[in-house]
Coordinates of C-alpha atoms and ligand atoms in Angstrom, one line a residue:
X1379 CA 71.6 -14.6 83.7
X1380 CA 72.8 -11.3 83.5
X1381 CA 73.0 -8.5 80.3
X1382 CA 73.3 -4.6 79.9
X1383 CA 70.0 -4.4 78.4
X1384 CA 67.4 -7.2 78.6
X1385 CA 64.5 -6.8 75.4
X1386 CA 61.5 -8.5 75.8
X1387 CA 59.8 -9.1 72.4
X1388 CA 61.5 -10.2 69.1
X1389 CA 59.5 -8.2 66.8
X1390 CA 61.2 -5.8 64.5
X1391 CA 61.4 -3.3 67.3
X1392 CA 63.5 -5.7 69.7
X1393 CA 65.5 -7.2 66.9
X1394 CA 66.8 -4.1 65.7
X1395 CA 67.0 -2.5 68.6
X1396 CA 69.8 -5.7 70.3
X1397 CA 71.2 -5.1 66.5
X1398 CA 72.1 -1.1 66.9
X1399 CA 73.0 -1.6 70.9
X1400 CA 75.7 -4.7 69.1
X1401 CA 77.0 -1.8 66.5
X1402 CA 78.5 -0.2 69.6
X1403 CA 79.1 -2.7 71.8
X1404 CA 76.4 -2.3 74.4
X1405 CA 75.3 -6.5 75.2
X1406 CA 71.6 -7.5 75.2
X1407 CA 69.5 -10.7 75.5
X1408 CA 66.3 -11.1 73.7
X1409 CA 63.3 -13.0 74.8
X1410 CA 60.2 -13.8 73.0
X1411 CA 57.2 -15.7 73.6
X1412 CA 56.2 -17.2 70.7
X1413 CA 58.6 -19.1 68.0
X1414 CA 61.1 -17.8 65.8
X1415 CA 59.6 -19.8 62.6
X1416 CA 56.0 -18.1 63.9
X1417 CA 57.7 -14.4 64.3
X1418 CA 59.1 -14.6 60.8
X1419 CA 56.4 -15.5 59.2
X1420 CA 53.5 -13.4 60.8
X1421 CA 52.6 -11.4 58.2
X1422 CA 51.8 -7.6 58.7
X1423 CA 52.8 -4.7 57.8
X1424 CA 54.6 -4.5 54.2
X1425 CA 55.4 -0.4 53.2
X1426 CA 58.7 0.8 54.7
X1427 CA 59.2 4.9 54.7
X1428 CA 62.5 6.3 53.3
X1429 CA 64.2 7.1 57.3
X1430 CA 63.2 3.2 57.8
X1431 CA 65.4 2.2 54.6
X1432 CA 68.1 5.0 55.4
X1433 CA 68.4 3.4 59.0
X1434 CA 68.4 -0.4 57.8
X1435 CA 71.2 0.9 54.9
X1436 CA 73.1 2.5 57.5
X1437 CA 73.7 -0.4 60.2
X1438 CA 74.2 -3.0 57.2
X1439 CA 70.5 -4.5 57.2
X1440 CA 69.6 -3.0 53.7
X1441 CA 71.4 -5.8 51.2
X1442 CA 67.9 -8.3 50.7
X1443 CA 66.0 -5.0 50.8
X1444 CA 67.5 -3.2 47.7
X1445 CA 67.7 -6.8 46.1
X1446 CA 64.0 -7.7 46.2
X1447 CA 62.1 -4.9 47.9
X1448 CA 60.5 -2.5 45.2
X1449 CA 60.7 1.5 45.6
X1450 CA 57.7 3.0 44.9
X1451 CA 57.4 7.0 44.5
X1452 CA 54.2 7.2 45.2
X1453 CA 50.8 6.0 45.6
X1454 CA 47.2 6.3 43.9
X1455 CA 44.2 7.6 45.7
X1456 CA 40.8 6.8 44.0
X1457 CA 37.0 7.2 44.4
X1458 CA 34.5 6.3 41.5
X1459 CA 35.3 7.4 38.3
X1460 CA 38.6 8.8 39.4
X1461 CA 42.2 7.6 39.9
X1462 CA 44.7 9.9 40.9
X1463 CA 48.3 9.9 41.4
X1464 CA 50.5 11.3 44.1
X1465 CA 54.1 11.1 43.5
X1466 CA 55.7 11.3 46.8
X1467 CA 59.8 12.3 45.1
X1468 CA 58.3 15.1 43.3
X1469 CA 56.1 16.5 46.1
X1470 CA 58.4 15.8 49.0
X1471 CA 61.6 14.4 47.6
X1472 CA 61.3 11.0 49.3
X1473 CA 60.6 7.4 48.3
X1474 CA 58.9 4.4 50.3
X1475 CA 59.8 1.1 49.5
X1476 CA 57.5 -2.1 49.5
X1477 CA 59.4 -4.9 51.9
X1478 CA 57.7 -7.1 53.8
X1479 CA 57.9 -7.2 57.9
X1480 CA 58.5 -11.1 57.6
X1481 CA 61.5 -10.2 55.4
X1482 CA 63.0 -7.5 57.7
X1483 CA 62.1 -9.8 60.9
X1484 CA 64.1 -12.2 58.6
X1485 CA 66.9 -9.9 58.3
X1486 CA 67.6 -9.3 61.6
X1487 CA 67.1 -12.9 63.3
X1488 CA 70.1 -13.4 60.4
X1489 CA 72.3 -10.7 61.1
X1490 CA 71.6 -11.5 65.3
X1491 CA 72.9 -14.8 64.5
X1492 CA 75.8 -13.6 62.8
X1493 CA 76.8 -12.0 65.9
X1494 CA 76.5 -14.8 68.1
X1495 CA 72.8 -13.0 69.6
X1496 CA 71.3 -14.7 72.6
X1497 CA 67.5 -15.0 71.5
X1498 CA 65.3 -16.7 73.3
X1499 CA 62.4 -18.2 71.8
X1500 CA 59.2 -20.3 73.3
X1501 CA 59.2 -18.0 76.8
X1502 CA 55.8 -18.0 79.2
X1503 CA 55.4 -16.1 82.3
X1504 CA 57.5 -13.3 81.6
X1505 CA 57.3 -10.5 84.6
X1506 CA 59.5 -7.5 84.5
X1507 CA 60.2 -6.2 87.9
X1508 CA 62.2 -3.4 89.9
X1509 CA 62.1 -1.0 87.3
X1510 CA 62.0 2.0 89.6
X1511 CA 65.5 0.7 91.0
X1512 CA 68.6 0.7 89.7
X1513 CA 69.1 -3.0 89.6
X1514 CA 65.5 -4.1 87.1
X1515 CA 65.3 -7.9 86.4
X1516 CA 63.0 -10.1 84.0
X1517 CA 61.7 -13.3 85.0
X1518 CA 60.3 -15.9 82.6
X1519 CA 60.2 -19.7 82.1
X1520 CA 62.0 -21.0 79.4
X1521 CA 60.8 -23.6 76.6
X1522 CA 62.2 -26.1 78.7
X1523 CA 60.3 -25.4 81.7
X1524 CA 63.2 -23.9 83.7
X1525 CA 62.8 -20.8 86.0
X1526 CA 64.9 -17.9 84.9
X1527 CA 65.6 -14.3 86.0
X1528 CA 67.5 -12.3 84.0
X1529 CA 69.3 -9.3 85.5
X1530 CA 70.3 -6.0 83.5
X1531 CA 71.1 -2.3 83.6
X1532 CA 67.8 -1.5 81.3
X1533 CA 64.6 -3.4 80.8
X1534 CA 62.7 -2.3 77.0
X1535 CA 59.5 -3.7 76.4
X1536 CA 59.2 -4.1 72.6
X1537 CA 56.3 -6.9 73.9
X1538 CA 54.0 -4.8 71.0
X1539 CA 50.2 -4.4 72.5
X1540 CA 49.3 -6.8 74.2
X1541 CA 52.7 -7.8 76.3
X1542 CA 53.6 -7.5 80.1
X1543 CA 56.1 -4.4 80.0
X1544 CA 53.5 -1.3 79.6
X1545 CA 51.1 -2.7 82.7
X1546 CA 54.9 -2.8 84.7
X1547 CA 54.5 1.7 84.3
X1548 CA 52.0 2.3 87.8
X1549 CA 48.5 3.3 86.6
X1550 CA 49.2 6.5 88.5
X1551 CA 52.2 7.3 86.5
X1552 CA 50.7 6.9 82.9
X1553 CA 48.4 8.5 80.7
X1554 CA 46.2 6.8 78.2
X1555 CA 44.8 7.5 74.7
X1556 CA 42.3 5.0 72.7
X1557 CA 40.0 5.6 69.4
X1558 CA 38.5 2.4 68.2
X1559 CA 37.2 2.7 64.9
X1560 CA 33.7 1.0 63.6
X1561 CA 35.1 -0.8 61.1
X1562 CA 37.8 -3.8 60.7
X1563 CA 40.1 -4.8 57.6
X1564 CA 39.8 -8.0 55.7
X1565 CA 43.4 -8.6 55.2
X1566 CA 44.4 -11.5 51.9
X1567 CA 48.0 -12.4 50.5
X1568 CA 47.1 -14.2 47.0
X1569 CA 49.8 -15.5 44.7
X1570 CA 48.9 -12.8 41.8
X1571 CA 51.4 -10.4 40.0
X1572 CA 49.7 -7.2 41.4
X1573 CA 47.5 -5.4 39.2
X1574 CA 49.4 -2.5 39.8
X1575 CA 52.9 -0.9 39.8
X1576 CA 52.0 1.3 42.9
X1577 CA 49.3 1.2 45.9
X1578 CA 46.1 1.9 45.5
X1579 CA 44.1 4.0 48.7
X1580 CA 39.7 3.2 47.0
X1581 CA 37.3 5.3 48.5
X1582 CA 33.8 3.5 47.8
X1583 CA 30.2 4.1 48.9
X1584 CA 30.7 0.0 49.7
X1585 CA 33.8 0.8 51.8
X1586 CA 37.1 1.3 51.4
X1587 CA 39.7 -0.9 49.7
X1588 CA 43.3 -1.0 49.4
X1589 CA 45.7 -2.8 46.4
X1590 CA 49.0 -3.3 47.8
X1591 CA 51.7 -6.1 47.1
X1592 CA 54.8 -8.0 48.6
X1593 CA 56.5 -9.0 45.9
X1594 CA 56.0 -9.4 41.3
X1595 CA 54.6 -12.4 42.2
X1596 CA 52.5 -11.7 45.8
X1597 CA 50.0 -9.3 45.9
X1598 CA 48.1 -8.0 49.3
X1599 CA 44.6 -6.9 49.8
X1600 CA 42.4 -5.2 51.7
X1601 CA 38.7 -4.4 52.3
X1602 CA 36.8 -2.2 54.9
X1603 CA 34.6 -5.0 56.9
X1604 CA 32.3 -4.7 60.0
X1605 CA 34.4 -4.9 62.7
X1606 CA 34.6 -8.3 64.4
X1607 CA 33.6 -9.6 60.7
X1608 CA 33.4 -13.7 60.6
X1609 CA 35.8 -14.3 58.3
X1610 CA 34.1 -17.4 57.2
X1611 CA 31.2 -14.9 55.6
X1612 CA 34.1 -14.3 53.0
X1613 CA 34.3 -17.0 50.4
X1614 CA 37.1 -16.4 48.3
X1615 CA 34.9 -15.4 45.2
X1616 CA 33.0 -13.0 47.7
X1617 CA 36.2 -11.4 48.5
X1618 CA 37.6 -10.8 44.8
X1619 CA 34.1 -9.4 43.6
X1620 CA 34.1 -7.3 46.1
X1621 CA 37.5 -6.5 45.4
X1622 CA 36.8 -5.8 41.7
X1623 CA 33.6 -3.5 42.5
X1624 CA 35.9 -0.8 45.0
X1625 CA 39.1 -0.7 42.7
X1626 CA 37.3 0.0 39.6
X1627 CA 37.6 -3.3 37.7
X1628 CA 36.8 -2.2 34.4
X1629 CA 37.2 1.8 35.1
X1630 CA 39.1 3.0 31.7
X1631 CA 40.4 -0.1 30.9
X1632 CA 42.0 -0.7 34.3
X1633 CA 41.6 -4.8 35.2
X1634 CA 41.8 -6.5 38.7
X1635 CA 43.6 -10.1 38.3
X1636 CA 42.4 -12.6 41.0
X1637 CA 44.8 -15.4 42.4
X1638 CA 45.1 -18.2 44.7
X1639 CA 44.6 -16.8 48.5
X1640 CA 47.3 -18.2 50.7
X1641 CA 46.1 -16.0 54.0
X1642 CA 43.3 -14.3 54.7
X1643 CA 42.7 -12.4 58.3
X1644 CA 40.6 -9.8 60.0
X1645 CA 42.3 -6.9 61.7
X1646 CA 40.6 -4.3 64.0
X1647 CA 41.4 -0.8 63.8
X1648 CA 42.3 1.8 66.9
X1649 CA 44.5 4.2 67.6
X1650 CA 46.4 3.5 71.3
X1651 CA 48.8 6.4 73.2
X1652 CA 50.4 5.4 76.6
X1653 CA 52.8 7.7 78.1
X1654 CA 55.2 8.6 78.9
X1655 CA 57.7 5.8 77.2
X1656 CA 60.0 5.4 79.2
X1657 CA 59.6 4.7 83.5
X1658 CA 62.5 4.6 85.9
X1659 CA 64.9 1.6 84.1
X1660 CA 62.1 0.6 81.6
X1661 CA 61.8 1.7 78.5
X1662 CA 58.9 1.0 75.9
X1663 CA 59.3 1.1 71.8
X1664 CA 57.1 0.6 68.9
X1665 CA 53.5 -1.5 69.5
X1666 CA 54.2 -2.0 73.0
X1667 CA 53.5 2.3 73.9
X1668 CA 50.9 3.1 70.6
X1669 CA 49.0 1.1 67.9
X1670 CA 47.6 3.1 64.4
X1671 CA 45.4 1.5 62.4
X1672 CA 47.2 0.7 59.3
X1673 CA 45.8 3.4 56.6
X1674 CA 49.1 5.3 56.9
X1675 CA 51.4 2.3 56.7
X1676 CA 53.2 4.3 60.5
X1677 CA 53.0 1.0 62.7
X1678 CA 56.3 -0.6 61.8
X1679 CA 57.9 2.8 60.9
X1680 CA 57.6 4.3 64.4
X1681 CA 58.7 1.1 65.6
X1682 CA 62.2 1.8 63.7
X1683 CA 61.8 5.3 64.6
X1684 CA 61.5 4.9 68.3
X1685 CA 64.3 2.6 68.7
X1686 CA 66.3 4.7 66.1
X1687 CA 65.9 7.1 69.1
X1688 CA 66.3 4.5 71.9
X1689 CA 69.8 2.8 70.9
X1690 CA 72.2 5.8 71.1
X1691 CA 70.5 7.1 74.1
X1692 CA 71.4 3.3 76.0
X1693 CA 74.8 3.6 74.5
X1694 CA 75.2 7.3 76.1
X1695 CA 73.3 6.0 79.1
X1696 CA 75.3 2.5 80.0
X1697 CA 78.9 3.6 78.3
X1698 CA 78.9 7.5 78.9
X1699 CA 77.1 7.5 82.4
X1700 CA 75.3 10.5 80.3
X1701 CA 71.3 10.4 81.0
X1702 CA 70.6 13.6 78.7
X1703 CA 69.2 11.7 75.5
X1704 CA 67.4 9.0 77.8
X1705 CA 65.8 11.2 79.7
X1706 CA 64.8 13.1 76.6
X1707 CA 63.7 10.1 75.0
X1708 CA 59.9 9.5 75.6
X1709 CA 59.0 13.2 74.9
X1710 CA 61.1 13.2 71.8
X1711 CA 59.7 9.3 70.5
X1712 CA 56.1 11.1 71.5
X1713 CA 56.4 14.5 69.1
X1714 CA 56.7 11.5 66.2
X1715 CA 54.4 9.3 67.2
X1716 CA 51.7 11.7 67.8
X1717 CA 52.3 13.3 64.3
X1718 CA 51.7 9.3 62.7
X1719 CA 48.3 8.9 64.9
X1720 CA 47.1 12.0 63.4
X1721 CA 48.5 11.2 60.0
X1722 CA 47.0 7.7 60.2
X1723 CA 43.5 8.7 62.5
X1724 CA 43.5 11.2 59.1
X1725 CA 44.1 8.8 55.9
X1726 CA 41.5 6.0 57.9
X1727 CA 38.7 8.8 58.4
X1728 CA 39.0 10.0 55.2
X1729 CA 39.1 6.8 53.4
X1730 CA 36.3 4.9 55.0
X1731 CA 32.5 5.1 54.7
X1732 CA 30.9 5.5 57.6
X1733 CA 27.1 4.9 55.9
X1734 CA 26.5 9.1 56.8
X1735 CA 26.1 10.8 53.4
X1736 CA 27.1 13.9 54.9
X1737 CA 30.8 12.4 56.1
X1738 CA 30.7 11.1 52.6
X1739 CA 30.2 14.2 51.2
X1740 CA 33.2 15.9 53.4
X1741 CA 35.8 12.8 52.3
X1742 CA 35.3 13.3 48.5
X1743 CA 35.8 16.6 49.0
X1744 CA 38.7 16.3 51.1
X1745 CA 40.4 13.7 48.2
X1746 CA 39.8 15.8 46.2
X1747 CA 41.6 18.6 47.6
X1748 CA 44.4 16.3 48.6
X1749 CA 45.0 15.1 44.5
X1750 CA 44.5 18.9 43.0
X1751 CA 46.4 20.8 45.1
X1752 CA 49.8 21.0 45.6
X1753 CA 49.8 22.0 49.4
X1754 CA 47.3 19.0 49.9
X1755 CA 49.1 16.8 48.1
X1756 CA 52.4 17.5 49.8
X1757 CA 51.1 17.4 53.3
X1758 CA 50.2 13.6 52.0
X1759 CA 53.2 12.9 50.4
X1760 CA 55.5 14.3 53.5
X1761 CA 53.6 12.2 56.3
X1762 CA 53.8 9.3 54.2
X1763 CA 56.9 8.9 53.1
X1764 CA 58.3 9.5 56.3
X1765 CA 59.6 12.6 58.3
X1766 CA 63.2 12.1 59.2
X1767 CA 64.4 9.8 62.3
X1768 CA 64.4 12.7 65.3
X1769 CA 61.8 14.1 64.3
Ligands
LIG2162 C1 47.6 -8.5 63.2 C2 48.4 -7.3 62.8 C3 48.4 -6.9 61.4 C4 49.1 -5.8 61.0 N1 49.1 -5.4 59.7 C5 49.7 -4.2 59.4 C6 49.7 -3.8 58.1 O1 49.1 -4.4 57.2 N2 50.3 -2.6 57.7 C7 51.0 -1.9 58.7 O2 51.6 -0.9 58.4 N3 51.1 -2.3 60.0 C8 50.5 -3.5 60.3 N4 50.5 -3.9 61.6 C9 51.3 -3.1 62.5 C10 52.8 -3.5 62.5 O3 52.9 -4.8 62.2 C11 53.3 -3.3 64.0 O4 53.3 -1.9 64.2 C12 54.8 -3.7 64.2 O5 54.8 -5.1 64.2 C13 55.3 -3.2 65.5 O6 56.5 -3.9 65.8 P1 56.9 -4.1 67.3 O7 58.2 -4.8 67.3 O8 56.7 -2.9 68.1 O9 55.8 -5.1 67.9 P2 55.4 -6.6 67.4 O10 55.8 -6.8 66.0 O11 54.0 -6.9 67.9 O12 56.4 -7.5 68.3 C14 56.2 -7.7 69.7 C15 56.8 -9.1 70.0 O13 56.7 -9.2 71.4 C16 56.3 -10.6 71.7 N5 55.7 -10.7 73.0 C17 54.4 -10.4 73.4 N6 54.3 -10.7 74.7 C18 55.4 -11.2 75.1 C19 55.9 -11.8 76.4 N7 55.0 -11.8 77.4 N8 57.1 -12.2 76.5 C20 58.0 -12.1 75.4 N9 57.6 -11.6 74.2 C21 56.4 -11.2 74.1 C22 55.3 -10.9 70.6 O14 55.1 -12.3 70.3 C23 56.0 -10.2 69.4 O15 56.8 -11.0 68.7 C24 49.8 -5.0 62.0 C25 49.8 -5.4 63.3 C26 49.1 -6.5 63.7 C27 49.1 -6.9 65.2

C-alpha cells in the first residue's frame, strides 16, 4: 500500500489529524490496533477548551457538539466550608465546553467515512521503519492475518503512550521527562442528572474529589485513591459516601444525588515529556510525545492543539516542497505543551492531599489566593480555558 501520510493510532489525534490533511487534499491511511466499536467507546477525557471547539467548528466537526455538548463558563473550586466560583468568560473571555472524547472519536470515524477514509482497524505488529530516510514505511498485520507494509511521504505516531512510534526516535536523539504522582483517580460514569450545573475541583483532608458530567442525564466522578488502588475495595455505596463526605453533601443546602454506576476505573497519574516531536520523516502528536495527569482537563486539548499545528505544516511540507513550519513544529507543539504540564503538575499539586499538614497548609492557602484574587483567578481561568492554537 502506498499514502502521503501514513497515521498510526485512531485516537482523536490521528482522526483528526487524516480529517484536516483531507480539507486540503493531502491522502492518509489510518491504522489502529484495537476496534473501532472499542475506540468509540473508551471513555476518557470529557472537558473541551474553547481553541478545541473553535478548531472542530472550523473544519465542519462542531454540529453534534453545539447540539448536545454543554458550555460551561467556568468551574467551582472547593475545600471545607467553602465553594467558590471562577468564571472563566469574565476573567479571561473564553468558555470550555463539556463533550465527551467518545462523542468527538464519534465524530470523526463519521465524517472519515463520509470521505471515503481508509481506517484500518484490528492491526498487530505494527513497526514503523526508515524514518531517517526519505522513503519511511509501516508494517503491520492486518485483522485478517495478512502481512502489510504501507509506504508514505510521512509516518505520525498518534499511537498515544504506550504505542511503537516514540521508541522508533534513537535513545540518543531524545530527551525524557517523567513525574509520577503518589496517588491514582477512581474514575465512575453513573446514570445521574449531575448535581451540578458546572465542575466541581474538592480539596479534602480525605483527598481530592472531582463532580464532572457527560451529559443532563450522565454524570462523571472522581476520587483521589492510592495509586494502584484494587478497584474491588470500592463497593458502589463505599464510592458514593465517600463521594458525599469530599463534595460537601449537606454544606449550605448543597445535595449529592447517587445513581446507577455503569463504569468504574482506576487511572494513574504522571506527567511524561519526550522530545523533540518530530525525527527525520516521523512525526509524534498528542499522548504518544507527553501524558498530564488529568486535573487540568490538557490531555485531549494538546492532542487537538498539536495536530492543529501538524496538518498545515504536512500540507506546506508534501504540496509546497516548503519544510519551514515542519521543521518548526516540535519546538513550537513543545512551548504549549510544556505550559499544560505545568498548568496541570499545578491544579494536581494543589488539589491533592499528600497526608503532610504542612503541604496542606500551603494548598488552602494557595485556593484561596486563586478564588479572591483577581490575578489568581485569571491565571486559572486563562490555562484552563485554553490558550489559543499556536501558542
Ligand atoms: C485511561 C485514560 C483515562 C483518561 N481520562 C481522562 C480524563 O478523565 N480527562 C482528561 O482530560 N484526559 C483523560 N485522559 C487523557 C486523554 O484521553 C488523552 O490525552 C487523549 O486520548 C489523547 O489522544 P491521542 O489521540 O493522542 O491518544 P489516544 O487516545 O491514546 O489514541 C492512541 C491510539 O493509538 C492506538 N494504538 C496504540 N498502539 C498502537 C499500535 N501498535 N498500532 C496501531 N494503533 C495503536 C490506541 O489503541 C489508541 O486508539 C485519559 C487517558 C487515559 C489513557
Amino acid at each position: 500500500m502506498r499514502t502521503e501520510v501514513a497515521i498510526v493510532g485512531a485516537g482523536p489525534a490521528g482522526l483528526l489529524l487524516s480529517h484536516l490533511l483531507a480539507q486540503d487534499g493531502v491522502e492518509s491511511v489510518v491504522i489502529e490496533t484495537r476496534s473501532r466499536e472499542y475506540v468509540e467507546s473508551r471513555i476518557r477525557a470529557g472537558i473541551l477548551e474553547s481553541s478545541t471547539v473553535e478548531l472542530l467548528d472550523a473544519v465542519g466537526l462542531g454540529e453534534r457538539l453545539h447540539a448536545i455538548g454543554d458550555q460551561h463558563r467556568g468551574i467551582y473550586l472547593q475545600w471545607p466550608g467553602e465553594r467558590h466560583h471562577l468564571d472563566f468568560v469574565d476573567l479571561a473571555g473564553r468558555s470550555v465546553w463539556v463533550y465527551g472524547q467518545t462523542e468527538v472519536t464519534r465524530d470523526l470515524g463519521r465524517a472519515r467515512d463520509a470521505a471515503g477514509q481508509e481506517l484500518i482497524y484490528e492491526v498487530t505488529e505494527t513497526a514503523v521503519h526508515d524514518v531517517e530516510t526519505a522513503h519511511p514505511y509501516v508494517t503491520f498485520v492486518d485483522a485478517d492475518g495478512n502481512d502489510v507494509r504501507l509506504d508514505a511521504d510521512v509516518v505520525v505516531g498518534c499511537d498515544g503512550s504506550f504505542g511503537p512510534s516514540r521508541s522508533a526516535i534513537p535513545d540518543q536523539a531524545k530527551q525524557t521527562w517523567e513525574r509520577t504522582y503518589p496517588y491514582s483517580w477512581l474514575g465512575i460514569l453513573a446514570d445521574v442528572a449531575p448535581s451540578t450545573d458546572e465542575l466541581i475541583y474538592a480539596w479534602h483532608p480525605d483527598g481530592f474529589a472531582l463532580h464532572s458530567m457527560r451529559s443532563a442525564a450522565v454524570s462523571r466522578f472522581y476520587l483521589q485513591v492510592e495509586p494502584g488502588a484494587d478497584i474491588n475495595t470500592w463497593s458502589d455505596d463505599r464510592i458514593w459516601s465517600e463521594l458525599a463526605v469530599r463534595l460537601g453533601h449537606g454544606q449550605d443546602g448543597w445535595e449529592l444525588t447517587p445513581g446507577p454506576i455503569t463504569d468504574k476505573s482506576v487511572l494513574p497519574m504522571r506527567s511524561f515529556v519526550s522530545q523533540p516531536m518530530r525525527h527525520g520523516r516521523l512525526f509524534l502528536a498528542g499522548d504518544a510525545a507527553h501524558i498530564v495527569p488529568p486535573t487540568g482537563a490538557k490531555g485531549l486539548n494538546l492532542a487537538v492543539a498539536d495536530v492543529g499545528l501538524l496538518a498545515p505544516a504536512l500540507v506546506a511540507l508534501l504540496r509546497k516542497r516548503d519544510s519551514s513550519l515542519a521543521d518548526a513544529y516540535s519546538d513550537t507543539a513543545l512551548r504549549r505543551v510544556w505550559r499544560c504540564t505545568h498548568f496541570s503538575w499545578w491544579m494536581t499539586t494543589m488539589l491533592h492531599t499528600s497526608g503532610d499538614p504542612f503541604d496542606a497548609q500551603l494548598q488552602l492557602s494557595q485556593l484561596r489566593w486563586v478564588c479572591t484574587s483577581e490575578a489568581g483567578a485569571r491565571g486559572l481561568a486563562e490555562n484552563y480555558a485554553g490558550l489559543p492554537i499556536g501558542f
